[in-house]
Amino acid sequence: MITKVLEVDNHTVTTHFVLLGFPTQPAFQLLLFFVFLAIYLLTLVENFLIVFVIHSDGQLHKPMYFFLSNLSFLEMWYVTVISPKMQIDFLSHDKTISFNDCMTQLYFFVTFVCTEYILLAAMAFDRYVAICNPLQYPLIMTNHLCGILAAGCWFCGLMTAMIKIVFIARLHYCGTPHINHYFCDISPLLNISCEDSSQAELVDFFLALMVIAVPLCVVVASYATILTTVLRIPSSQGRHKAFSTCASHLAVVILFYSTTLFTYAHPKRMYAYNSNKMVSVLYTVIVPLLNPVIYCLRNREVKAALRKTMLCKGSEPREDGAVIN
């Protein structure tokens, strides 16, 4: 496999990378193709259903579900940035990716990851207001504020990715730049740079601290206050109802943060090992698949809206008002 390079100003300008992916036997590659393709398609269908149901059911036009629809919309694009290229590599011997395509994939991946961190914090704030200040909730969580929060999440994600990509794209790569991963991520790219990447690493660390640590503090503070408030509720039924409104979100937060923090808390040399690929599969493939399931299983309103949508699609009204099944 040949990697094309150009010599410009005594520097080797890389035009292609090689994604090592999952080095297995061809038969197993075919199995992985079908497994990941099924997961990808199911993830798209699940998240599309969540977005469609929330926007079509008036009873779900609430701040909590507005943020959930944003999360599901994000997850659809999140998996689409990675999965199609991964599917192609399972079937092809040529696992190269052009420099521009690699940077594009990295940019959108970082955008969606950073946006999700901040969006989960916004959702935690929404649950905090709903449980700790229920009487003020309609006055605080207005449509205008929800729109600003959602737009702010996407804007921060886009800007963070833009800054990171500027520093990563300026690096030079020597020899045959094989990326020991199944997609273009920051740490593997830093790992194969042949120049001092300390500046890029510092910027990456600082931005990661802002995008991960600050939202995490918001989440922890919100749920600490929620826990204190719920424990003051005298009836067990009231406590159970309060906990049930935020249980699904808390499960998603734990799932997403635990998998991503395990990866990004390690130094870049950890990408020399295949164990990080397995962890990356969890948050790039499995978490987007599980998120809609978690919300549907734990939320009665979403389940009811889904059943209502399915029944409406499965029934056709006649002219006389009767319903034909």
PDB file of C-alpha atoms in Angstrom:
ATOM      1  CA  MET A   1       0.000   0.000   0.000  1.00  0.00           C
ATOM      2  CA  ILE A   2       1.502   3.283  -1.113  1.00  0.00           C
ATOM      3  CA  THR A   3       0.984   6.569   0.686  1.00  0.00           C
ATOM      4  CA  LYS A   4       1.349   9.583  -1.572  1.00  0.00           C
ATOM      5  CA  VAL A   5       3.535  12.393  -0.294  1.00  0.00           C
ATOM      6  CA  LEU A   6       4.862  15.653  -1.701  1.00  0.00           C
ATOM      7  CA  GLU A   7       8.061  17.493  -0.863  1.00  0.00           C
ATOM      8  CA  VAL A   8       7.418  21.166  -0.157  1.00  0.00           C
ATOM      9  CA  ASP A   9       9.939  23.489   1.524  1.00  0.00           C
ATOM     10  CA  ASN A  10      11.981  20.558   2.857  1.00  0.00           C
ATOM     11  CA  HIS A  11       8.891  19.149   4.562  1.00  0.00           C
ATOM     12  CA  THR A  12       6.997  16.012   3.636  1.00  0.00           C
ATOM     13  CA  VAL A  13       3.407  17.028   2.922  1.00  0.00           C
ATOM     14  CA  THR A  14       1.140  14.070   3.430  1.00  0.00           C
ATOM     15  CA  THR A  15      -1.796  13.751   1.037  1.00  0.00           C
ATOM     16  CA  HIS A  16      -3.063  10.392   2.339  1.00  0.00           C
ATOM     17  CA  PHE A  17      -3.205   8.430   5.576  1.00  0.00           C
ATOM     18  CA  VAL A  18      -3.719   4.724   6.127  1.00  0.00           C
ATOM     19  CA  LEU A  19      -6.343   3.692   8.664  1.00  0.00           C
ATOM     20  CA  LEU A  20      -5.254   0.426  10.269  1.00  0.00           C
ATOM     21  CA  GLY A  21      -8.734  -0.246  11.618  1.00  0.00           C
ATOM     22  CA  PHE A  22      -9.340  -3.725  13.011  1.00  0.00           C
ATOM     23  CA  PRO A  23      -6.635  -6.103  11.725  1.00  0.00           C
ATOM     24  CA  THR A  24      -8.472  -9.431  11.407  1.00  0.00           C
ATOM     25  CA  GLN A  25      -8.988 -12.261   8.931  1.00  0.00           C
ATOM     26  CA  PRO A  26     -11.007 -11.427   5.765  1.00  0.00           C
ATOM     27  CA  ALA A  27     -13.914 -13.651   6.844  1.00  0.00           C
ATOM     28  CA  PHE A  28     -14.134 -11.852  10.166  1.00  0.00           C
ATOM     29  CA  GLN A  29     -13.949  -8.482   8.376  1.00  0.00           C
ATOM     30  CA  LEU A  30     -17.083  -9.481   6.453  1.00  0.00           C
ATOM     31  CA  LEU A  31     -18.829 -10.416   9.693  1.00  0.00           C
ATOM     32  CA  LEU A  32     -17.850  -7.066  11.229  1.00  0.00           C
ATOM     33  CA  PHE A  33     -19.205  -5.321   8.148  1.00  0.00           C
ATOM     34  CA  PHE A  34     -22.673  -6.828   8.558  1.00  0.00           C
ATOM     35  CA  VAL A  35     -22.708  -6.328  12.343  1.00  0.00           C
ATOM     36  CA  PHE A  36     -21.690  -2.668  12.199  1.00  0.00           C
ATOM     37  CA  LEU A  37     -23.940  -2.001   9.205  1.00  0.00           C
ATOM     38  CA  ALA A  38     -26.930  -3.379  11.116  1.00  0.00           C
ATOM     39  CA  ILE A  39     -26.031  -1.273  14.167  1.00  0.00           C
ATOM     40  CA  TYR A  40     -25.602   1.840  12.006  1.00  0.00           C
ATOM     41  CA  LEU A  41     -28.955   1.448  10.251  1.00  0.00           C
ATOM     42  CA  LEU A  42     -30.741   0.652  13.512  1.00  0.00           C
ATOM     43  CA  THR A  43     -29.175   3.713  15.147  1.00  0.00           C
ATOM     44  CA  LEU A  44     -30.418   5.943  12.321  1.00  0.00           C
ATOM     45  CA  VAL A  45     -33.939   4.507  12.512  1.00  0.00           C
ATOM     46  CA  GLU A  46     -34.129   4.796  16.314  1.00  0.00           C
ATOM     47  CA  ASN A  47     -32.921   8.380  16.470  1.00  0.00           C
ATOM     48  CA  PHE A  48     -35.030   9.445  13.494  1.00  0.00           C
ATOM     49  CA  LEU A  49     -38.100   8.010  15.219  1.00  0.00           C
ATOM     50  CA  ILE A  50     -37.301   9.997  18.373  1.00  0.00           C
ATOM     51  CA  VAL A  51     -36.952  13.250  16.396  1.00  0.00           C
ATOM     52  CA  PHE A  52     -40.086  12.548  14.335  1.00  0.00           C
ATOM     53  CA  VAL A  53     -42.264  11.590  17.311  1.00  0.00           C
ATOM     54  CA  ILE A  54     -41.201  14.600  19.383  1.00  0.00           C
ATOM     55  CA  HIS A  55     -41.898  17.043  16.566  1.00  0.00           C
ATOM     56  CA  SER A  56     -45.215  15.436  15.569  1.00  0.00           C
ATOM     57  CA  ASP A  57     -46.699  14.957  19.051  1.00  0.00           C
ATOM     58  CA  GLY A  58     -47.843  18.208  20.682  1.00  0.00           C
ATOM     59  CA  GLN A  59     -47.686  16.682  24.164  1.00  0.00           C
ATOM     60  CA  LEU A  60     -43.912  16.334  23.773  1.00  0.00           C
ATOM     61  CA  HIS A  61     -43.350  19.989  22.898  1.00  0.00           C
ATOM     62  CA  LYS A  62     -41.565  20.599  26.182  1.00  0.00           C
ATOM     63  CA  PRO A  63     -37.989  21.726  26.934  1.00  0.00           C
ATOM     64  CA  MET A  64     -36.913  18.236  28.034  1.00  0.00           C
ATOM     65  CA  TYR A  65     -37.970  16.698  24.718  1.00  0.00           C
ATOM     66  CA  PHE A  66     -36.698  19.632  22.699  1.00  0.00           C
ATOM     67  CA  PHE A  67     -33.201  18.881  24.011  1.00  0.00           C
ATOM     68  CA  LEU A  68     -33.750  15.149  23.474  1.00  0.00           C
ATOM     69  CA  SER A  69     -34.639  15.750  19.818  1.00  0.00           C
ATOM     70  CA  ASN A  70     -31.435  17.780  19.463  1.00  0.00           C
ATOM     71  CA  LEU A  71     -29.482  14.890  20.986  1.00  0.00           C
ATOM     72  CA  SER A  72     -31.053  12.338  18.634  1.00  0.00           C
ATOM     73  CA  PHE A  73     -30.471  14.601  15.618  1.00  0.00           C
ATOM     74  CA  LEU A  74     -26.850  14.968  16.704  1.00  0.00           C
ATOM     75  CA  GLU A  75     -26.439  11.192  17.153  1.00  0.00           C
ATOM     76  CA  MET A  76     -27.583  10.517  13.585  1.00  0.00           C
ATOM     77  CA  TRP A  77     -24.838  12.714  12.160  1.00  0.00           C
ATOM     78  CA  TYR A  78     -22.355  11.589  14.798  1.00  0.00           C
ATOM     79  CA  VAL A  79     -22.470   7.956  13.626  1.00  0.00           C
ATOM     80  CA  THR A  80     -22.651   8.973   9.961  1.00  0.00           C
ATOM     81  CA  VAL A  81     -19.302  10.757  10.219  1.00  0.00           C
ATOM     82  CA  ILE A  82     -17.567   7.475  11.138  1.00  0.00           C
ATOM     83  CA  SER A  83     -19.615   4.428  10.109  1.00  0.00           C
ATOM     84  CA  PRO A  84     -19.756   4.686   6.270  1.00  0.00           C
ATOM     85  CA  LYS A  85     -15.961   4.927   5.927  1.00  0.00           C
ATOM     86  CA  MET A  86     -15.553   2.107   8.436  1.00  0.00           C
ATOM     87  CA  GLN A  87     -17.959  -0.079   6.418  1.00  0.00           C
ATOM     88  CA  ILE A  88     -15.979   0.564   3.235  1.00  0.00           C
ATOM     89  CA  ASP A  89     -12.708  -0.342   4.945  1.00  0.00           C
ATOM     90  CA  PHE A  90     -14.143  -3.669   6.115  1.00  0.00           C
ATOM     91  CA  LEU A  91     -14.657  -4.676   2.463  1.00  0.00           C
ATOM     92  CA  SER A  92     -11.650  -2.997   0.860  1.00  0.00           C
ATOM     93  CA  HIS A  93      -7.938  -3.710   0.894  1.00  0.00           C
ATOM     94  CA  ASP A  94      -7.282  -0.019   0.276  1.00  0.00           C
ATOM     95  CA  LYS A  95      -7.767   1.612   3.657  1.00  0.00           C
ATOM     96  CA  THR A  96      -6.323   4.992   2.685  1.00  0.00           C
ATOM     97  CA  ILE A  97      -8.063   8.252   3.439  1.00  0.00           C
ATOM     98  CA  SER A  98      -7.043  11.550   1.882  1.00  0.00           C
ATOM     99  CA  PHE A  99      -5.661  14.304   4.081  1.00  0.00           C
ATOM    100  CA  ASN A 100      -8.645  16.554   3.368  1.00  0.00           C
ATOM    101  CA  ASP A 101     -11.148  13.773   4.056  1.00  0.00           C
ATOM    102  CA  CYS A 102      -9.341  12.922   7.285  1.00  0.00           C
ATOM    103  CA  MET A 103      -9.424  16.522   8.485  1.00  0.00           C
ATOM    104  CA  THR A 104     -13.085  16.819   7.487  1.00  0.00           C
ATOM    105  CA  GLN A 105     -13.986  13.664   9.384  1.00  0.00           C
ATOM    106  CA  LEU A 106     -12.010  14.878  12.401  1.00  0.00           C
ATOM    107  CA  TYR A 107     -13.656  18.295  12.323  1.00  0.00           C
ATOM    108  CA  PHE A 108     -17.215  16.974  12.319  1.00  0.00           C
ATOM    109  CA  PHE A 109     -16.432  14.227  14.835  1.00  0.00           C
ATOM    110  CA  VAL A 110     -14.981  16.753  17.305  1.00  0.00           C
ATOM    111  CA  THR A 111     -17.920  19.081  16.630  1.00  0.00           C
ATOM    112  CA  PHE A 112     -20.494  16.443  17.518  1.00  0.00           C
ATOM    113  CA  VAL A 113     -18.601  15.124  20.549  1.00  0.00           C
ATOM    114  CA  CYS A 114     -18.103  18.607  22.012  1.00  0.00           C
ATOM    115  CA  THR A 115     -21.704  19.558  21.256  1.00  0.00           C
ATOM    116  CA  GLU A 116     -22.939  16.429  23.036  1.00  0.00           C
ATOM    117  CA  TYR A 117     -20.914  17.214  26.162  1.00  0.00           C
ATOM    118  CA  ILE A 118     -22.451  20.687  26.393  1.00  0.00           C
ATOM    119  CA  LEU A 119     -25.928  19.502  25.382  1.00  0.00           C
ATOM    120  CA  LEU A 120     -25.951  16.921  28.178  1.00  0.00           C
ATOM    121  CA  ALA A 121     -25.110  19.741  30.602  1.00  0.00           C
ATOM    122  CA  ALA A 122     -27.998  21.821  29.242  1.00  0.00           C
ATOM    123  CA  MET A 123     -30.306  18.837  29.724  1.00  0.00           C
ATOM    124  CA  ALA A 124     -29.070  18.457  33.317  1.00  0.00           C
ATOM    125  CA  PHE A 125     -29.808  22.153  33.930  1.00  0.00           C
ATOM    126  CA  ASP A 126     -33.313  21.639  32.540  1.00  0.00           C
ATOM    127  CA  ARG A 127     -33.903  18.744  34.982  1.00  0.00           C
ATOM    128  CA  TYR A 128     -32.513  20.867  37.836  1.00  0.00           C
ATOM    129  CA  VAL A 129     -34.982  23.674  37.158  1.00  0.00           C
ATOM    130  CA  ALA A 130     -37.886  21.234  36.681  1.00  0.00           C
ATOM    131  CA  ILE A 131     -37.313  19.449  40.003  1.00  0.00           C
ATOM    132  CA  CYS A 132     -35.834  22.143  42.224  1.00  0.00           C
ATOM    133  CA  ASN A 133     -37.916  25.096  40.971  1.00  0.00           C
ATOM    134  CA  PRO A 134     -41.108  23.529  39.550  1.00  0.00           C
ATOM    135  CA  LEU A 135     -43.240  26.657  39.983  1.00  0.00           C
ATOM    136  CA  GLN A 136     -40.706  28.827  38.144  1.00  0.00           C
ATOM    137  CA  TYR A 137     -39.989  26.203  35.471  1.00  0.00           C
ATOM    138  CA  PRO A 138     -42.367  27.574  32.770  1.00  0.00           C
ATOM    139  CA  LEU A 139     -41.039  31.086  33.370  1.00  0.00           C
ATOM    140  CA  ILE A 140     -37.356  30.077  33.251  1.00  0.00           C
ATOM    141  CA  MET A 141     -37.286  27.383  30.543  1.00  0.00           C
ATOM    142  CA  THR A 142     -39.016  29.405  27.847  1.00  0.00           C
ATOM    143  CA  ASN A 143     -38.824  28.536  24.148  1.00  0.00           C
ATOM    144  CA  HIS A 144     -36.460  31.471  23.704  1.00  0.00           C
ATOM    145  CA  LEU A 145     -34.034  30.265  26.370  1.00  0.00           C
ATOM    146  CA  CYS A 146     -34.166  26.680  25.103  1.00  0.00           C
ATOM    147  CA  GLY A 147     -33.361  27.895  21.602  1.00  0.00           C
ATOM    148  CA  ILE A 148     -30.434  29.958  22.893  1.00  0.00           C
ATOM    149  CA  LEU A 149     -29.082  27.015  24.919  1.00  0.00           C
ATOM    150  CA  ALA A 150     -29.340  24.614  21.973  1.00  0.00           C
ATOM    151  CA  ALA A 151     -27.765  27.111  19.560  1.00  0.00           C
ATOM    152  CA  GLY A 152     -25.021  27.786  22.099  1.00  0.00           C
ATOM    153  CA  CYS A 153     -24.251  24.065  22.345  1.00  0.00           C
ATOM    154  CA  TRP A 154     -23.871  23.738  18.569  1.00  0.00           C
ATOM    155  CA  PHE A 155     -21.889  26.985  18.286  1.00  0.00           C
ATOM    156  CA  CYS A 156     -19.420  25.939  21.006  1.00  0.00           C
ATOM    157  CA  GLY A 157     -18.987  22.554  19.357  1.00  0.00           C
ATOM    158  CA  LEU A 158     -18.303  24.102  15.950  1.00  0.00           C
ATOM    159  CA  MET A 159     -15.861  26.679  17.301  1.00  0.00           C
ATOM    160  CA  THR A 160     -13.984  24.190  19.474  1.00  0.00           C
ATOM    161  CA  ALA A 161     -13.544  21.852  16.517  1.00  0.00           C
ATOM    162  CA  MET A 162     -12.407  24.740  14.314  1.00  0.00           C
ATOM    163  CA  ILE A 163      -9.658  25.750  16.742  1.00  0.00           C
ATOM    164  CA  LYS A 164      -8.483  22.175  17.221  1.00  0.00           C
ATOM    165  CA  ILE A 165      -8.396  21.424  13.503  1.00  0.00           C
ATOM    166  CA  VAL A 166      -6.262  24.510  12.783  1.00  0.00           C
ATOM    167  CA  PHE A 167      -3.475  23.181  15.030  1.00  0.00           C
ATOM    168  CA  ILE A 168      -3.774  19.544  13.904  1.00  0.00           C
ATOM    169  CA  ALA A 169      -3.805  20.352  10.178  1.00  0.00           C
ATOM    170  CA  ARG A 170      -0.542  22.359  10.506  1.00  0.00           C
ATOM    171  CA  LEU A 171       1.440  19.363  11.756  1.00  0.00           C
ATOM    172  CA  HIS A 172       3.807  17.417   9.492  1.00  0.00           C
ATOM    173  CA  TYR A 173       3.860  13.638   9.232  1.00  0.00           C
ATOM    174  CA  CYS A 174       6.941  11.620   8.257  1.00  0.00           C
ATOM    175  CA  GLY A 175       7.352   8.289   6.550  1.00  0.00           C
ATOM    176  CA  THR A 176       4.222   6.252   6.045  1.00  0.00           C
ATOM    177  CA  PRO A 177       1.538   7.830   8.262  1.00  0.00           C
ATOM    178  CA  HIS A 178      -0.440   4.819   9.467  1.00  0.00           C
ATOM    179  CA  ILE A 179      -3.203   5.799  11.883  1.00  0.00           C
ATOM    180  CA  ASN A 180      -3.736   3.063  14.448  1.00  0.00           C
ATOM    181  CA  HIS A 181      -7.483   3.627  14.570  1.00  0.00           C
ATOM    182  CA  TYR A 182     -10.618   3.120  12.468  1.00  0.00           C
ATOM    183  CA  PHE A 183     -11.249   6.850  12.033  1.00  0.00           C
ATOM    184  CA  CYS A 184      -9.308  10.104  12.222  1.00  0.00           C
ATOM    185  CA  ASP A 185      -9.067  11.197  15.849  1.00  0.00           C
ATOM    186  CA  ILE A 186      -6.803  13.769  17.470  1.00  0.00           C
ATOM    187  CA  SER A 187      -4.647  11.526  19.679  1.00  0.00           C
ATOM    188  CA  PRO A 188      -3.706   9.028  16.925  1.00  0.00           C
ATOM    189  CA  LEU A 189      -2.789  11.932  14.635  1.00  0.00           C
ATOM    190  CA  LEU A 190      -0.622  13.518  17.344  1.00  0.00           C
ATOM    191  CA  ASN A 191       0.990  10.122  17.785  1.00  0.00           C
ATOM    192  CA  ILE A 192       2.268   9.963  14.188  1.00  0.00           C
ATOM    193  CA  SER A 193       3.436  13.569  13.870  1.00  0.00           C
ATOM    194  CA  CYS A 194       7.170  13.881  13.178  1.00  0.00           C
ATOM    195  CA  GLU A 195       7.531  17.372  14.646  1.00  0.00           C
ATOM    196  CA  ASP A 196       7.037  18.943  18.027  1.00  0.00           C
ATOM    197  CA  SER A 197       3.312  18.744  18.660  1.00  0.00           C
ATOM    198  CA  SER A 198       3.406  20.209  22.170  1.00  0.00           C
ATOM    199  CA  GLN A 199       1.534  23.347  21.105  1.00  0.00           C
ATOM    200  CA  ALA A 200      -1.251  21.322  19.505  1.00  0.00           C
ATOM    201  CA  GLU A 201      -1.379  19.059  22.558  1.00  0.00           C
ATOM    202  CA  LEU A 202      -1.621  22.056  24.895  1.00  0.00           C
ATOM    203  CA  VAL A 203      -4.466  23.581  22.888  1.00  0.00           C
ATOM    204  CA  ASP A 204      -6.218  20.211  22.721  1.00  0.00           C
ATOM    205  CA  PHE A 205      -5.833  19.739  26.490  1.00  0.00           C
ATOM    206  CA  PHE A 206      -7.090  23.230  27.334  1.00  0.00           C
ATOM    207  CA  LEU A 207     -10.121  22.980  25.055  1.00  0.00           C
ATOM    208  CA  ALA A 208     -10.874  19.460  26.286  1.00  0.00           C
ATOM    209  CA  LEU A 209     -10.731  20.766  29.838  1.00  0.00           C
ATOM    210  CA  MET A 210     -13.220  23.503  28.976  1.00  0.00           C
ATOM    211  CA  VAL A 211     -15.579  21.318  26.954  1.00  0.00           C
ATOM    212  CA  ILE A 212     -15.481  18.240  29.211  1.00  0.00           C
ATOM    213  CA  ALA A 213     -14.753  19.508  32.728  1.00  0.00           C
ATOM    214  CA  VAL A 214     -17.041  22.555  32.750  1.00  0.00           C
ATOM    215  CA  PRO A 215     -20.152  20.684  31.490  1.00  0.00           C
ATOM    216  CA  LEU A 216     -19.317  17.821  33.853  1.00  0.00           C
ATOM    217  CA  CYS A 217     -19.265  20.277  36.776  1.00  0.00           C
ATOM    218  CA  VAL A 218     -22.671  21.582  35.669  1.00  0.00           C
ATOM    219  CA  VAL A 219     -24.020  18.015  35.506  1.00  0.00           C
ATOM    220  CA  VAL A 220     -22.601  17.063  38.921  1.00  0.00           C
ATOM    221  CA  ALA A 221     -23.814  20.290  40.569  1.00  0.00           C
ATOM    222  CA  SER A 222     -27.273  19.897  39.017  1.00  0.00           C
ATOM    223  CA  TYR A 223     -27.715  16.310  40.146  1.00  0.00           C
ATOM    224  CA  ALA A 224     -26.257  16.989  43.601  1.00  0.00           C
ATOM    225  CA  THR A 225     -28.896  19.689  44.076  1.00  0.00           C
ATOM    226  CA  ILE A 226     -31.583  17.439  42.577  1.00  0.00           C
ATOM    227  CA  LEU A 227     -30.634  14.634  44.975  1.00  0.00           C
ATOM    228  CA  THR A 228     -30.792  16.973  47.967  1.00  0.00           C
ATOM    229  CA  THR A 229     -34.195  18.279  46.861  1.00  0.00           C
ATOM    230  CA  VAL A 230     -35.658  14.841  46.153  1.00  0.00           C
ATOM    231  CA  LEU A 231     -34.567  13.438  49.508  1.00  0.00           C
ATOM    232  CA  ARG A 232     -36.582  16.193  51.193  1.00  0.00           C
ATOM    233  CA  ILE A 233     -39.809  15.006  49.540  1.00  0.00           C
ATOM    234  CA  PRO A 234     -41.816  13.266  52.293  1.00  0.00           C
ATOM    235  CA  SER A 235     -43.653  10.655  50.191  1.00  0.00           C
ATOM    236  CA  SER A 236     -41.847   7.741  48.548  1.00  0.00           C
ATOM    237  CA  GLN A 237     -44.151   8.080  45.543  1.00  0.00           C
ATOM    238  CA  GLY A 238     -43.092  11.687  45.088  1.00  0.00           C
ATOM    239  CA  ARG A 239     -39.415  10.771  45.338  1.00  0.00           C
ATOM    240  CA  HIS A 240     -39.852   7.979  42.794  1.00  0.00           C
ATOM    241  CA  LYS A 241     -41.644  10.307  40.363  1.00  0.00           C
ATOM    242  CA  ALA A 242     -38.932  12.944  40.692  1.00  0.00           C
ATOM    243  CA  PHE A 243     -36.128  10.434  40.170  1.00  0.00           C
ATOM    244  CA  SER A 244     -37.879   8.850  37.179  1.00  0.00           C
ATOM    245  CA  THR A 245     -37.939  12.174  35.309  1.00  0.00           C
ATOM    246  CA  CYS A 246     -34.135  12.345  35.235  1.00  0.00           C
ATOM    247  CA  ALA A 247     -33.111   8.660  35.410  1.00  0.00           C
ATOM    248  CA  SER A 248     -32.836   8.225  31.631  1.00  0.00           C
ATOM    249  CA  HIS A 249     -30.730  11.368  31.226  1.00  0.00           C
ATOM    250  CA  LEU A 250     -28.458  10.356  34.093  1.00  0.00           C
ATOM    251  CA  ALA A 251     -27.946   6.917  32.514  1.00  0.00           C
ATOM    252  CA  VAL A 252     -26.982   8.519  29.185  1.00  0.00           C
ATOM    253  CA  VAL A 253     -24.585  10.926  30.941  1.00  0.00           C
ATOM    254  CA  ILE A 254     -22.846   8.102  32.811  1.00  0.00           C
ATOM    255  CA  LEU A 255     -22.599   5.966  29.673  1.00  0.00           C
ATOM    256  CA  PHE A 256     -21.189   8.741  27.474  1.00  0.00           C
ATOM    257  CA  TYR A 257     -18.832  10.320  30.003  1.00  0.00           C
ATOM    258  CA  SER A 258     -17.412   7.027  31.313  1.00  0.00           C
ATOM    259  CA  THR A 259     -16.462   5.776  27.838  1.00  0.00           C
ATOM    260  CA  THR A 260     -15.093   9.055  26.467  1.00  0.00           C
ATOM    261  CA  LEU A 261     -13.187   9.977  29.623  1.00  0.00           C
ATOM    262  CA  PHE A 262     -11.502   6.561  29.656  1.00  0.00           C
ATOM    263  CA  THR A 263     -10.176   7.290  26.173  1.00  0.00           C
ATOM    264  CA  TYR A 264      -9.261  10.962  26.423  1.00  0.00           C
ATOM    265  CA  ALA A 265      -7.872  10.820  29.962  1.00  0.00           C
ATOM    266  CA  HIS A 266      -5.069   8.588  28.675  1.00  0.00           C
ATOM    267  CA  PRO A 267      -1.929  10.040  27.124  1.00  0.00           C
ATOM    268  CA  LYS A 268      -1.619   9.850  23.359  1.00  0.00           C
ATOM    269  CA  ARG A 269       0.714   6.842  23.471  1.00  0.00           C
ATOM    270  CA  MET A 270      -2.222   4.719  24.638  1.00  0.00           C
ATOM    271  CA  TYR A 271      -3.427   4.729  21.038  1.00  0.00           C
ATOM    272  CA  ALA A 272      -0.567   2.374  20.258  1.00  0.00           C
ATOM    273  CA  TYR A 273      -2.728  -0.335  21.855  1.00  0.00           C
ATOM    274  CA  ASN A 274      -5.867  -1.908  20.435  1.00  0.00           C
ATOM    275  CA  SER A 275      -7.752  -1.673  23.739  1.00  0.00           C
ATOM    276  CA  ASN A 276      -8.592   1.979  23.078  1.00  0.00           C
ATOM    277  CA  LYS A 277     -10.219   0.991  19.787  1.00  0.00           C
ATOM    278  CA  MET A 278     -12.619  -1.228  21.683  1.00  0.00           C
ATOM    279  CA  VAL A 279     -13.497   1.590  24.069  1.00  0.00           C
ATOM    280  CA  SER A 280     -13.914   3.972  21.122  1.00  0.00           C
ATOM    281  CA  VAL A 281     -16.438   1.558  19.603  1.00  0.00           C
ATOM    282  CA  LEU A 282     -18.529   1.982  22.756  1.00  0.00           C
ATOM    283  CA  TYR A 283     -19.005   5.743  22.420  1.00  0.00           C
ATOM    284  CA  THR A 284     -18.945   6.008  18.608  1.00  0.00           C
ATOM    285  CA  VAL A 285     -21.183   3.012  17.833  1.00  0.00           C
ATOM    286  CA  ILE A 286     -22.870   1.520  20.905  1.00  0.00           C
ATOM    287  CA  VAL A 287     -23.813   4.663  22.875  1.00  0.00           C
ATOM    288  CA  PRO A 288     -25.745   6.281  19.954  1.00  0.00           C
ATOM    289  CA  LEU A 289     -27.584   2.956  19.564  1.00  0.00           C
ATOM    290  CA  LEU A 290     -28.479   2.699  23.253  1.00  0.00           C
ATOM    291  CA  ASN A 291     -29.482   6.308  23.924  1.00  0.00           C
ATOM    292  CA  PRO A 292     -32.928   6.110  22.224  1.00  0.00           C
ATOM    293  CA  VAL A 293     -33.560   2.732  23.872  1.00  0.00           C
ATOM    294  CA  ILE A 294     -32.735   4.151  27.311  1.00  0.00           C
ATOM    295  CA  TYR A 295     -35.062   7.120  26.841  1.00  0.00           C
ATOM    296  CA  CYS A 296     -37.897   4.958  25.496  1.00  0.00           C
ATOM    297  CA  LEU A 297     -37.626   2.361  28.252  1.00  0.00           C
ATOM    298  CA  ARG A 298     -37.427   4.911  31.062  1.00  0.00           C
ATOM    299  CA  ASN A 299     -39.909   7.503  29.781  1.00  0.00           C
ATOM    300  CA  ARG A 300     -43.641   6.798  29.672  1.00  0.00           C
ATOM    301  CA  GLU A 301     -44.486   9.853  27.570  1.00  0.00           C
ATOM    302  CA  VAL A 302     -42.040   8.874  24.822  1.00  0.00           C
ATOM    303  CA  LYS A 303     -43.288   5.265  24.848  1.00  0.00           C
ATOM    304  CA  ALA A 304     -46.905   6.442  24.655  1.00  0.00           C
ATOM    305  CA  ALA A 305     -46.086   8.817  21.786  1.00  0.00           C
ATOM    306  CA  LEU A 306     -44.283   6.045  19.898  1.00  0.00           C
ATOM    307  CA  ARG A 307     -47.243   3.689  20.313  1.00  0.00           C
ATOM    308  CA  LYS A 308     -49.593   6.450  19.199  1.00  0.00           C
ATOM    309  CA  THR A 309     -47.476   7.121  16.114  1.00  0.00           C
ATOM    310  CA  MET A 310     -47.299   3.426  15.205  1.00  0.00           C
ATOM    311  CA  LEU A 311     -51.055   2.984  15.635  1.00  0.00           C
ATOM    312  CA  CYS A 312     -51.773   6.044  13.506  1.00  0.00           C
ATOM    313  CA  LYS A 313     -49.472   4.756  10.779  1.00  0.00           C
ATOM    314  CA  GLY A 314     -51.069   1.329  10.979  1.00  0.00           C
ATOM    315  CA  SER A 315     -54.633   2.690  10.715  1.00  0.00           C
ATOM    316  CA  GLU A 316     -56.253   4.472   7.793  1.00  0.00           C
ATOM    317  CA  PRO A 317     -59.431   6.549   8.262  1.00  0.00           C
ATOM    318  CA  ARG A 318     -62.364   6.019   5.907  1.00  0.00           C
ATOM    319  CA  GLU A 319     -64.618   8.745   4.564  1.00  0.00           C
ATOM    320  CA  ASP A 320     -67.381   7.793   7.011  1.00  0.00           C
ATOM    321  CA  GLY A 321     -64.993   8.252   9.943  1.00  0.00           C
ATOM    322  CA  ALA A 322     -64.349   4.568  10.594  1.00  0.00           C
ATOM    323  CA  VAL A 323     -60.855   3.236  10.838  1.00  0.00           C
ATOM    324  CA  ILE A 324     -59.506   0.519   8.579  1.00  0.00           C
ATOM    325  CA  ASN A 325     -56.697  -1.569  10.130  1.00  0.00           C
TER     326      ASN A 325
END
